[in-house]
Short mmCIF file of C-alpha atoms in Angstrom, two decimals:
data_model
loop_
_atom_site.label_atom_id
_atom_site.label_comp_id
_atom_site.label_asym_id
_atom_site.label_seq_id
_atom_site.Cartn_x
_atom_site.Cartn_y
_atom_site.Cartn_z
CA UNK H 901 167.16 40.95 55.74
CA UNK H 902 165.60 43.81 53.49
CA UNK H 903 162.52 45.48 52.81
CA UNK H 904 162.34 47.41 49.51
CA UNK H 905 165.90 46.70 48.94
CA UNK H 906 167.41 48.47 51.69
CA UNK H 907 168.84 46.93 54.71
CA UNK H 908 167.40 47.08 58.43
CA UNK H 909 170.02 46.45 60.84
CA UNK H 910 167.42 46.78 63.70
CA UNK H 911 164.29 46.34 63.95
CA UNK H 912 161.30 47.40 66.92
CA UNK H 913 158.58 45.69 69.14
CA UNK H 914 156.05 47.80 71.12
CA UNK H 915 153.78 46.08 73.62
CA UNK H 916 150.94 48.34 74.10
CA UNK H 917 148.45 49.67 76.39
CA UNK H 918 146.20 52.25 77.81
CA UNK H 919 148.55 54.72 79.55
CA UNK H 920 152.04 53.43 78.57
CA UNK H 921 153.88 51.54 75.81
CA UNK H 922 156.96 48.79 76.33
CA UNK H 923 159.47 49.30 73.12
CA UNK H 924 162.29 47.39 72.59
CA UNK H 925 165.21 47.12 70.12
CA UNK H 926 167.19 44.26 68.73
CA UNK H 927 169.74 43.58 65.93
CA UNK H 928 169.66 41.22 63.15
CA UNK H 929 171.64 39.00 65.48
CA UNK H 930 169.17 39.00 68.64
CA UNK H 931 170.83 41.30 70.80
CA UNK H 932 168.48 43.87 72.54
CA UNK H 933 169.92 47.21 72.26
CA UNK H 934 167.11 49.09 74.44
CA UNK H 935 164.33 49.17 76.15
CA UNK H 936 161.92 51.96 76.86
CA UNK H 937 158.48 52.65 78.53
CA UNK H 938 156.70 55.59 77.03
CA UNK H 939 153.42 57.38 77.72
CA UNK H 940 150.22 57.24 75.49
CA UNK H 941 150.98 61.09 74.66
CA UNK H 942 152.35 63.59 72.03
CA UNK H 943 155.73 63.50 74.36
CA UNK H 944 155.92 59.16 74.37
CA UNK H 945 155.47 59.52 70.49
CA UNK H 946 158.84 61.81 70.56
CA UNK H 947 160.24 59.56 72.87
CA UNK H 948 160.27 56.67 70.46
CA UNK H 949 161.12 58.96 67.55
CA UNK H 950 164.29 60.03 68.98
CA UNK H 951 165.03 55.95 70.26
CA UNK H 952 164.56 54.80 66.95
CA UNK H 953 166.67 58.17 65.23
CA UNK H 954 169.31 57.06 67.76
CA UNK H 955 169.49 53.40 66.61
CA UNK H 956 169.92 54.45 62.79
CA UNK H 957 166.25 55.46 61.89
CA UNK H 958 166.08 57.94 58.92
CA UNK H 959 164.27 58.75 55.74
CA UNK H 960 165.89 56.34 53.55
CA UNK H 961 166.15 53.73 56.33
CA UNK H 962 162.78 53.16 58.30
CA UNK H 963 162.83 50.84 61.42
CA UNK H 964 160.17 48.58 60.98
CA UNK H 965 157.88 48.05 64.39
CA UNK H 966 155.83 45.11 65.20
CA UNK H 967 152.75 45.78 67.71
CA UNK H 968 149.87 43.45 68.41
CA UNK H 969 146.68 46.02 67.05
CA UNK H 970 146.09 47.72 64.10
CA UNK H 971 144.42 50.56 65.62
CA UNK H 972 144.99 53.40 67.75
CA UNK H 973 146.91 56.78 67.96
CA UNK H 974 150.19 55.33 68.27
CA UNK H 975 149.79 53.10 64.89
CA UNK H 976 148.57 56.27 62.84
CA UNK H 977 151.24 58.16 63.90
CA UNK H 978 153.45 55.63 63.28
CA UNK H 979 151.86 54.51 59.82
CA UNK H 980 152.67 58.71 59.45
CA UNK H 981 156.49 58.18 59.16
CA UNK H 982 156.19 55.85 56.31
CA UNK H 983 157.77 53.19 58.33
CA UNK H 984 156.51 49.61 57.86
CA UNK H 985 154.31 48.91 60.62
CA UNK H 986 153.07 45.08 61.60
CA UNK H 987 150.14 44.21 63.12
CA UNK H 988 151.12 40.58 65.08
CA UNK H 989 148.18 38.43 66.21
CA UNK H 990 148.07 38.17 70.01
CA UNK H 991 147.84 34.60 69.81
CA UNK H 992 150.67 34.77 67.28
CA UNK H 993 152.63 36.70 69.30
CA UNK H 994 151.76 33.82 72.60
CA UNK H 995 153.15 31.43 70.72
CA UNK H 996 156.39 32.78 69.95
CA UNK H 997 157.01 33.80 73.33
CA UNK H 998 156.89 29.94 74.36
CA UNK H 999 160.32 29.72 72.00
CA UNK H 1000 162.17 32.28 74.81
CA UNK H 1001 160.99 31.20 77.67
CA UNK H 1002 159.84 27.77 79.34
CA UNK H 1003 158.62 28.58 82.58
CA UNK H 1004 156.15 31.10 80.61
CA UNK H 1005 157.07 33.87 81.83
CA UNK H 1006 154.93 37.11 80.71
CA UNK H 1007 155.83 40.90 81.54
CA UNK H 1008 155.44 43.84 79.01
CA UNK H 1009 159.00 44.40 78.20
CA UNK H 1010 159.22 40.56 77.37
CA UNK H 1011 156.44 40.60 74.76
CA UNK H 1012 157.86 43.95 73.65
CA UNK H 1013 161.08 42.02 72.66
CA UNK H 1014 159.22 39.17 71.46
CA UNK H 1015 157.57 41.37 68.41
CA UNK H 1016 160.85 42.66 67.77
CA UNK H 1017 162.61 39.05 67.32
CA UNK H 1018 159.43 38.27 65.03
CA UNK H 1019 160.39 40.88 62.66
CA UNK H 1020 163.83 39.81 62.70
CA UNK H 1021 163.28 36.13 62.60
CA UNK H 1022 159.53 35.96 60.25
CA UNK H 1023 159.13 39.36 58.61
CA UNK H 1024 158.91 37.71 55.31
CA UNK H 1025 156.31 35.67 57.22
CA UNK H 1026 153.86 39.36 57.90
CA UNK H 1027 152.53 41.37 56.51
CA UNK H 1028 152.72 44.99 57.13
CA UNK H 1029 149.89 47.04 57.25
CA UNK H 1030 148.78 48.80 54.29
CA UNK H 1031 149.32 52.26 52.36
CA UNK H 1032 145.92 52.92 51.76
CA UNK H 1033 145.32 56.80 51.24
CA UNK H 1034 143.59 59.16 53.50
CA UNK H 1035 140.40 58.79 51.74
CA UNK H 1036 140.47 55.43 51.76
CA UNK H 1037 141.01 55.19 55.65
CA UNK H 1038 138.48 57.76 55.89
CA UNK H 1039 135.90 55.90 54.17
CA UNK H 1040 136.84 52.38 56.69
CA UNK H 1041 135.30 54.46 59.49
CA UNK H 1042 132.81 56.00 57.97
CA UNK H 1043 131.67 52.54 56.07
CA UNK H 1044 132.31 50.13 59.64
CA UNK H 1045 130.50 52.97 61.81
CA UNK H 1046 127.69 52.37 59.49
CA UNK H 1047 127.51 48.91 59.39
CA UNK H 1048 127.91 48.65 63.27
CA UNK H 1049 124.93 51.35 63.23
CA UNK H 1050 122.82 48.99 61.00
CA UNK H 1051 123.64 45.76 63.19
CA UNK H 1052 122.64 48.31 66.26
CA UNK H 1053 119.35 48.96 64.50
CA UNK H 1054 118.56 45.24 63.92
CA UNK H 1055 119.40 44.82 68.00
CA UNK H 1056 117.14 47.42 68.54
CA UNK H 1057 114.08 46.07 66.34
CA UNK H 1058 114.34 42.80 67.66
CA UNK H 1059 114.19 44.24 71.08
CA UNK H 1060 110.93 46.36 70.85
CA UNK H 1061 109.65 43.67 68.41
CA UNK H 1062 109.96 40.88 71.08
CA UNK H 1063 108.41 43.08 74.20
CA UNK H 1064 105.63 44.60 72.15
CA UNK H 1065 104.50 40.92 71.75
CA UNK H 1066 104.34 40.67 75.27
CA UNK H 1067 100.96 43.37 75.36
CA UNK H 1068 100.65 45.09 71.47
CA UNK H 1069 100.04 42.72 69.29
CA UNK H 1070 97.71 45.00 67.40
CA UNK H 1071 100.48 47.54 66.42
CA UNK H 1072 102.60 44.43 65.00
CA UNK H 1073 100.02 43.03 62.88
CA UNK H 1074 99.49 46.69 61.47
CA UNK H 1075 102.60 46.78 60.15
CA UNK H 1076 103.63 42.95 59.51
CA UNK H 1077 103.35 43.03 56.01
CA UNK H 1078 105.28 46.78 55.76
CA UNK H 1079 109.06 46.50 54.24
CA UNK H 1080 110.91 47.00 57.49
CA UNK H 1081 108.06 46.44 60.24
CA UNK H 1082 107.47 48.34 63.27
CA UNK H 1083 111.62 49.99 62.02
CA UNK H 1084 109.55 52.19 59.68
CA UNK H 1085 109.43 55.47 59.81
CA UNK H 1086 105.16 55.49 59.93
CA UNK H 1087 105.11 52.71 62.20
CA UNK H 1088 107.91 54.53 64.77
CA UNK H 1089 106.03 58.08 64.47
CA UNK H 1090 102.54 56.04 65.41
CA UNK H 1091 104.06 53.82 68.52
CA UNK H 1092 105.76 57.19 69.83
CA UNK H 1093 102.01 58.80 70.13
CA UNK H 1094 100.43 55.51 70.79
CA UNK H 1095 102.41 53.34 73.14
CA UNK H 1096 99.90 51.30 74.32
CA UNK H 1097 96.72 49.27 72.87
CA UNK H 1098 94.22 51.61 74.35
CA UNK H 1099 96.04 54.85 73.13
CA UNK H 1100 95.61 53.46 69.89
CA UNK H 1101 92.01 52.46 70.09
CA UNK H 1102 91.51 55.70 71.12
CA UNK H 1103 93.67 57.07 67.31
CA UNK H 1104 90.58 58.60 65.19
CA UNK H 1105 91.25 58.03 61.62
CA UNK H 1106 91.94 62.32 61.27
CA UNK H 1107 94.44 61.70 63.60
CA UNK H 1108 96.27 58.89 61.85
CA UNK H 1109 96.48 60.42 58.69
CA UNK H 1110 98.16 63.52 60.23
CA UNK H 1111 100.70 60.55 61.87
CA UNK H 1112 101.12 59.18 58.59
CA UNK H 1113 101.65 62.84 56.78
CA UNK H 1114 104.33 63.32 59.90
CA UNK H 1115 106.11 60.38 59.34
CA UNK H 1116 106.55 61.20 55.35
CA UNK H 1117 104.15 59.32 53.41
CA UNK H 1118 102.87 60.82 50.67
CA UNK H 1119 100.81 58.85 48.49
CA UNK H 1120 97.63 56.89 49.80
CA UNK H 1121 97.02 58.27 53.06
CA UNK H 1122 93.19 58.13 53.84
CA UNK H 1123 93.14 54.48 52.41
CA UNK H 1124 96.15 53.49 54.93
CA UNK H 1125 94.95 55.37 57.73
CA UNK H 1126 91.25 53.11 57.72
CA UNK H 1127 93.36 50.40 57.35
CA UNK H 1128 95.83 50.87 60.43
CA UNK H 1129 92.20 51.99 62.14
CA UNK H 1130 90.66 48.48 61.31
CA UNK H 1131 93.50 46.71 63.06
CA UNK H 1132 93.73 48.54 66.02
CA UNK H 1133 90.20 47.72 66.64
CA UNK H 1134 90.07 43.92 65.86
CA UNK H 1135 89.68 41.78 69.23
CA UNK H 1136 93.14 40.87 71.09
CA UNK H 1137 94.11 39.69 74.50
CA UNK H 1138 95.14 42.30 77.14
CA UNK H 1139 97.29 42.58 79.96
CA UNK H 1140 96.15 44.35 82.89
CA UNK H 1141 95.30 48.22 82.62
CA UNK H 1142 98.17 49.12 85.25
CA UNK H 1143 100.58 46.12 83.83
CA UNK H 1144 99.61 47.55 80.46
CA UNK H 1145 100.72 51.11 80.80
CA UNK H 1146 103.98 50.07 82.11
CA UNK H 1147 104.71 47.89 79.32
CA UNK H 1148 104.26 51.15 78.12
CA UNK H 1149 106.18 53.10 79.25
CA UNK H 1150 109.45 50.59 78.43
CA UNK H 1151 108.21 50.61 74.75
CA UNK H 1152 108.86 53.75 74.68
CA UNK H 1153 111.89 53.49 76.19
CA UNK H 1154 113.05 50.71 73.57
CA UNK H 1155 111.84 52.70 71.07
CA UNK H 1156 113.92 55.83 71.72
CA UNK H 1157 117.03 53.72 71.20
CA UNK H 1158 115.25 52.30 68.07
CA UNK H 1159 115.18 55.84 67.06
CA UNK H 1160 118.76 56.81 67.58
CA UNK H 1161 120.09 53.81 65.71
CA UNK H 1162 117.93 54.48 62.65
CA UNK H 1163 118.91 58.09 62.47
CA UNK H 1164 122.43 56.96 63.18
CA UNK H 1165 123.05 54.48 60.62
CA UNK H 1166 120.81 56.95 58.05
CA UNK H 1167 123.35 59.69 58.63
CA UNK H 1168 126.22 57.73 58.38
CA UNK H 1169 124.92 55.98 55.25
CA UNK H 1170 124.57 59.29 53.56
CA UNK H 1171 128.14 60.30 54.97
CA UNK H 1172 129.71 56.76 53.70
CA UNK H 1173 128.19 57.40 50.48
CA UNK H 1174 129.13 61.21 49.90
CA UNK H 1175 133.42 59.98 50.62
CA UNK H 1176 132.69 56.83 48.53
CA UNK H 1177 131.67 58.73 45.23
CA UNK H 1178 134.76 60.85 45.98
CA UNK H 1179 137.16 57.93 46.07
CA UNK H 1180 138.67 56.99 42.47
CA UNK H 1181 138.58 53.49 42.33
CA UNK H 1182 134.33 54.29 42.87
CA UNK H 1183 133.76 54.17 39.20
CA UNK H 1184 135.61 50.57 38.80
CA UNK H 1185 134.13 48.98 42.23
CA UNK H 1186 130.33 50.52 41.17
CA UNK H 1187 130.50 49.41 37.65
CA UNK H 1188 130.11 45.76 39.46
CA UNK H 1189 126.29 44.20 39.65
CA UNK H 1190 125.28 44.28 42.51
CA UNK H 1191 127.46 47.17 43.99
CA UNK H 1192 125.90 50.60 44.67
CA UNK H 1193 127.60 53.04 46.83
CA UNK H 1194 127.13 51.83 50.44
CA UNK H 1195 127.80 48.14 49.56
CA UNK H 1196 130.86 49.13 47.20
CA UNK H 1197 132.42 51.39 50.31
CA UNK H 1198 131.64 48.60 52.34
CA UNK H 1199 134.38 46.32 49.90
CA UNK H 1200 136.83 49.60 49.37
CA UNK H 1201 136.89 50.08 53.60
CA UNK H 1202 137.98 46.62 53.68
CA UNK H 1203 140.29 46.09 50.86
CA UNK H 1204 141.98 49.40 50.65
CA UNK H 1205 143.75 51.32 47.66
CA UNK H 1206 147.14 49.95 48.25
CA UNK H 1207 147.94 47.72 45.12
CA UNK H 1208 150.53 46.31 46.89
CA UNK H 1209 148.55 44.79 49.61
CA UNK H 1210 147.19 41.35 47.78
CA UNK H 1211 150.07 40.02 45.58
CA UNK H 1212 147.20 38.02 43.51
CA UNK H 1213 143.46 37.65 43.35
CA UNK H 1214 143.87 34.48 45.52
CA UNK H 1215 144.75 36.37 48.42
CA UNK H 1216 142.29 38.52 48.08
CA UNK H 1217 139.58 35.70 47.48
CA UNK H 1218 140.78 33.71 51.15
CA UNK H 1219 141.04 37.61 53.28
CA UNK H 1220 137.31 38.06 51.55
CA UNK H 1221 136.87 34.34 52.91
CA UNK H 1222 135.35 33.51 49.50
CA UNK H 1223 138.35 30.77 48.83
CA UNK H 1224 137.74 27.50 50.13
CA UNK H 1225 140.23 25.72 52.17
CA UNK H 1226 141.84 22.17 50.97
CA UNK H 1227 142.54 19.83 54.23
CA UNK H 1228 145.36 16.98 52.83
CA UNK H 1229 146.52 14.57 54.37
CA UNK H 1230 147.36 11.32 52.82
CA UNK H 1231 144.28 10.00 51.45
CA UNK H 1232 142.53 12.58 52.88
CA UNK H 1233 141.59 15.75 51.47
CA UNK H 1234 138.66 17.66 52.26
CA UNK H 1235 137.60 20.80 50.94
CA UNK H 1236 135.41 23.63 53.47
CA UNK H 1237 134.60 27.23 53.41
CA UNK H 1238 136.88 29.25 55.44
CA UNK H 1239 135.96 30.48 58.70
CA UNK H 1240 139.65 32.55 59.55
CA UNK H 1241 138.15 35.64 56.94
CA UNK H 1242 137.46 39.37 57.33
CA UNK H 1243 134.21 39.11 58.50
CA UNK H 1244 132.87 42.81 57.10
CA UNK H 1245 134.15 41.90 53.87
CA UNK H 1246 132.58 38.34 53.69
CA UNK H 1247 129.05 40.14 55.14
CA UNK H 1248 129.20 42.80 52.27
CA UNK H 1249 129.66 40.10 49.99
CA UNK H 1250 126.84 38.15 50.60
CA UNK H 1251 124.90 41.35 50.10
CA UNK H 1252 126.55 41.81 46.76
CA UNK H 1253 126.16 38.34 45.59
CA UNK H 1254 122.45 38.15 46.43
CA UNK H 1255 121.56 41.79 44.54
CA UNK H 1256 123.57 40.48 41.60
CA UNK H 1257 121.04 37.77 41.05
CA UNK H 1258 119.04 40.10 39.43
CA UNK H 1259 121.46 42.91 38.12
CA UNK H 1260 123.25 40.32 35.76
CA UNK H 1261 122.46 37.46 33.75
CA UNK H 1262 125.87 36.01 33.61
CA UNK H 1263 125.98 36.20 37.21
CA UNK H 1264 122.28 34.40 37.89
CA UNK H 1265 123.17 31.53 35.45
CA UNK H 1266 126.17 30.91 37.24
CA UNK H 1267 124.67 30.86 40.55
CA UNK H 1268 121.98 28.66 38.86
CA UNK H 1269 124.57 25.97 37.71
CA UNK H 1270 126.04 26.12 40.72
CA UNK H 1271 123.09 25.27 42.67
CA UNK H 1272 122.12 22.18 39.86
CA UNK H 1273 125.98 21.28 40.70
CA UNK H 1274 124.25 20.56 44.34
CA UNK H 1275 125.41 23.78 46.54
CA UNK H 1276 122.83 24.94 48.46
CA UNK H 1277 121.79 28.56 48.76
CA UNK H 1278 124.86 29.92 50.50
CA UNK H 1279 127.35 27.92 49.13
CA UNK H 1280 126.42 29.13 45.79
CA UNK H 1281 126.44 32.66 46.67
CA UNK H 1282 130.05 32.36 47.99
CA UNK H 1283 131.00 31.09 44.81
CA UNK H 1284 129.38 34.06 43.07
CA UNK H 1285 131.11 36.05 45.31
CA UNK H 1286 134.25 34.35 44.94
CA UNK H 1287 134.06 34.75 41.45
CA UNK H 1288 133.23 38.92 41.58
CA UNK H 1289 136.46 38.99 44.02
CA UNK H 1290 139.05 37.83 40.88
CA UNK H 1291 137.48 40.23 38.63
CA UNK H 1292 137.68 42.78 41.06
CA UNK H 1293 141.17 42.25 41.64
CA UNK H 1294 141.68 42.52 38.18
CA UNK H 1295 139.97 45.57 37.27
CA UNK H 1296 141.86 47.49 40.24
CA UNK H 1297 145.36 46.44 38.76
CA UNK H 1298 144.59 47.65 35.31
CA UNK H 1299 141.94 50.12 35.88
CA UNK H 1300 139.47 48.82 33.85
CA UNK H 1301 135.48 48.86 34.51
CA UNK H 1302 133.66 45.63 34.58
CA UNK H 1303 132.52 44.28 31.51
CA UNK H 1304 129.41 41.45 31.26
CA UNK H 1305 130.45 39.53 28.21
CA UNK H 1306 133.99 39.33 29.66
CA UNK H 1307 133.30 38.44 32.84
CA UNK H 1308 130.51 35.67 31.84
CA UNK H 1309 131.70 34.28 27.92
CA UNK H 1310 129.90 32.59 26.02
CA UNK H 1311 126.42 32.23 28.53
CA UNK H 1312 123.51 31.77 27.51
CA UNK H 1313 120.92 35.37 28.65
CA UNK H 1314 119.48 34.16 31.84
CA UNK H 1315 115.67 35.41 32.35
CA UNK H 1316 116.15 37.90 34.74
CA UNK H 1317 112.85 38.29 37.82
CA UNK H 1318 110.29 41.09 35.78
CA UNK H 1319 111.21 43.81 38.68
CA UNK H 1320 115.35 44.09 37.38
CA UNK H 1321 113.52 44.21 33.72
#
């Protein structure tokens, strides 16, 4: 067995957890040649350094390690060495175990020599985790943070949303028709000085246009404050006074974690977006419709610079979860959209299919012929986005930007909404 052409005699398993590590060591015949229980320090690290240097480990011949997580200390240090590293599925690694053992028996050292016989047995069967450069792994935490601060966000304004309608409808139907709701920034800066219905009966219309100025608005600010003044004085149900002000004083509690999640996932937007425009492959994955710099990080955090990682755009297409899957079985074949998929990627690209509706023509007529063909609304979009991956895949091998009339030959200019005029 090789990898890059040079042979690996032995090869390492390391069963992981919070304190301590289980490594083991077998040949390329199955025989363990150690075991070893290390701490989750600087000093375990050199522990398994030396194990590995003892066993034949060296610059020109790394000992590739099998562990069940892709994340972690131990994994960048080991990613550090420039030794191929594989990330085994638990469930992956469950099943193999059954092969060793019938009575099912589980310890740590066991599964520690169970991801070492899987590199000896299936390597060629793994992958190993990418090369991506320091940027690049940089911009995955920066871009995941965000999007986990933007799901936090939507947890949050679903939260206040749903208990405001409990005793304030009056603050919800002054900002219904506002892009983002009661999550903008006016309608946050007016709640926090108004929790209640009868605080903001009691807003003068002086006093909301200084909220308004406070909150950022520039433009229109007398004509929005008699408006917001209007609604907060139409006729409504009400709770009790006392029932009222503790409703209150919870709003105010949900809206001080509404608070940190916007200012959360706005700093780390402008953070994702300052390493993105760094990165050189931004040019190529911007020049896409539909991709600006948050959504294009978004695709680089999950795809990585390595070139070697996807062997062809079809790999790419079914980690993106864009490629459908074929069930065959005799007369049988049915064809379904893959649910096993990255699920960050497959979320960004719904965003980017959907914005390149209107960013390219090429890319609305095929969604419309798609949708003619019978596919509804998300169905089409995948294909869209299905589509965008192979050209992506593409451009990143040769290093070329994207190109309309290449990408969409010979279509016909789609009329485009008047706004992306």
């Amino acid at each position: 067995m090789e990898i890059a052409g040079l042979p690996v005699p032995v090869f390492c398993g390391v069963d992981w957890a919070e304190d301590h590590h289980d490594v083991a060591l077998v040949d390329a015949g199955g025989t363990r040649l150690a075991k070893l229980r290390i701490s989750d320090d600087a000093a375990g690290f050199a522990q398994l350094t030396a194990l590995l240097t003892e066993h034949g480990d060296s610059k020109d011949h790394k000992i590739p390690v099998a562990i069940e997580t892709s994340r972690g200390l131990l994994v960048a240090c080991l990613r550090a060495t420039g030794r191929p590293v594989f990330a085994i599925n638990p469930l992956a690694v469950a099943r193999y175990r059954d092969r060793h053992s019938v009575a099912r028996k589980k310890s740590d050292a066991i599964d520690a020599a169970v991801l070492a016989n899987i590199l000896r047995t299936d390597m060629a069967a793994h992958r190993p985790l990418p090369k991506d450069s320091e940027l690049a792994q940089a911009i995955a935490v920066l871009a995941r943070a965000q999007q986990d601060a933007v799901w936090d966000r939507v947890q949050a304004h679903n939260k206040l949303r749903s208990q405001l309608r409990e005793f304030y409808p009056a603050i919800l139907a002054a900002f219904a028709d506002k892009r983002g709701g009661i999550c903008s920034p006016e309608a946050r800066t007016i709640l926090a000085k108004a929790p209640t219905p009868a605080a903001a009966a009691r807003l003068t219309r002086r006093r909301l246009q200084s909220l308004l100025r406070q909150a950022g608005r520039l433009r229109g600010i007398e004509a929005e404050a008699d408006r917001i003044h209007e609604v907060f004085h139409r006729e409504y149900l009400h709770q009790p006074p006392q029932v009222e002000a503790a409703f209150g004083q919870q709003a105010t509690a949900l809206l001080r974690q509404l608070e940190a999640a916007c200012t959360n996932a706005d700093q780390l937007e402008a953070a994702t977006r300052e390493s993105f425009d760094q990165h050189p492959d931004a040019s190529i994955i911007s020049s896409f419709p539909g991709l600006g710099s948050l959504t294009g990080a978004r695709v680089l955090a999950e795809i990585g610079d390595d070139r070697a990682r996807f062997t062809t755009a079809g790999s790419m297409k079914a980690y993106a979860g864009s490629a459908p899957v074929t069930r065959a079985s005799g007369k049988s074949c049915t064809v379904m959209a893959r649910r096993v998929k990255n699920q960050r990627l497959a979320a960004a690209g719904y965003v980017w299919a959907f914005a390149s509706l209107t960013a390219s023509s090429g890319a609305r007529a095929h969604y419309d012929r798609r949708k003619e063909a019978g596919d509804r609304h998300v169905a089409a979009q995948r294909n869209l986005f299905n589509r965008f991956m192979g050209m992506l895949f593409h451009c990143l091998q040769h290093g070329e930007h994207y190109d309309e009339e290449t990408a969409f030959p010979n279509q016909p200019a789609a009329q485009l909404p008047a706004e992306a005029a």
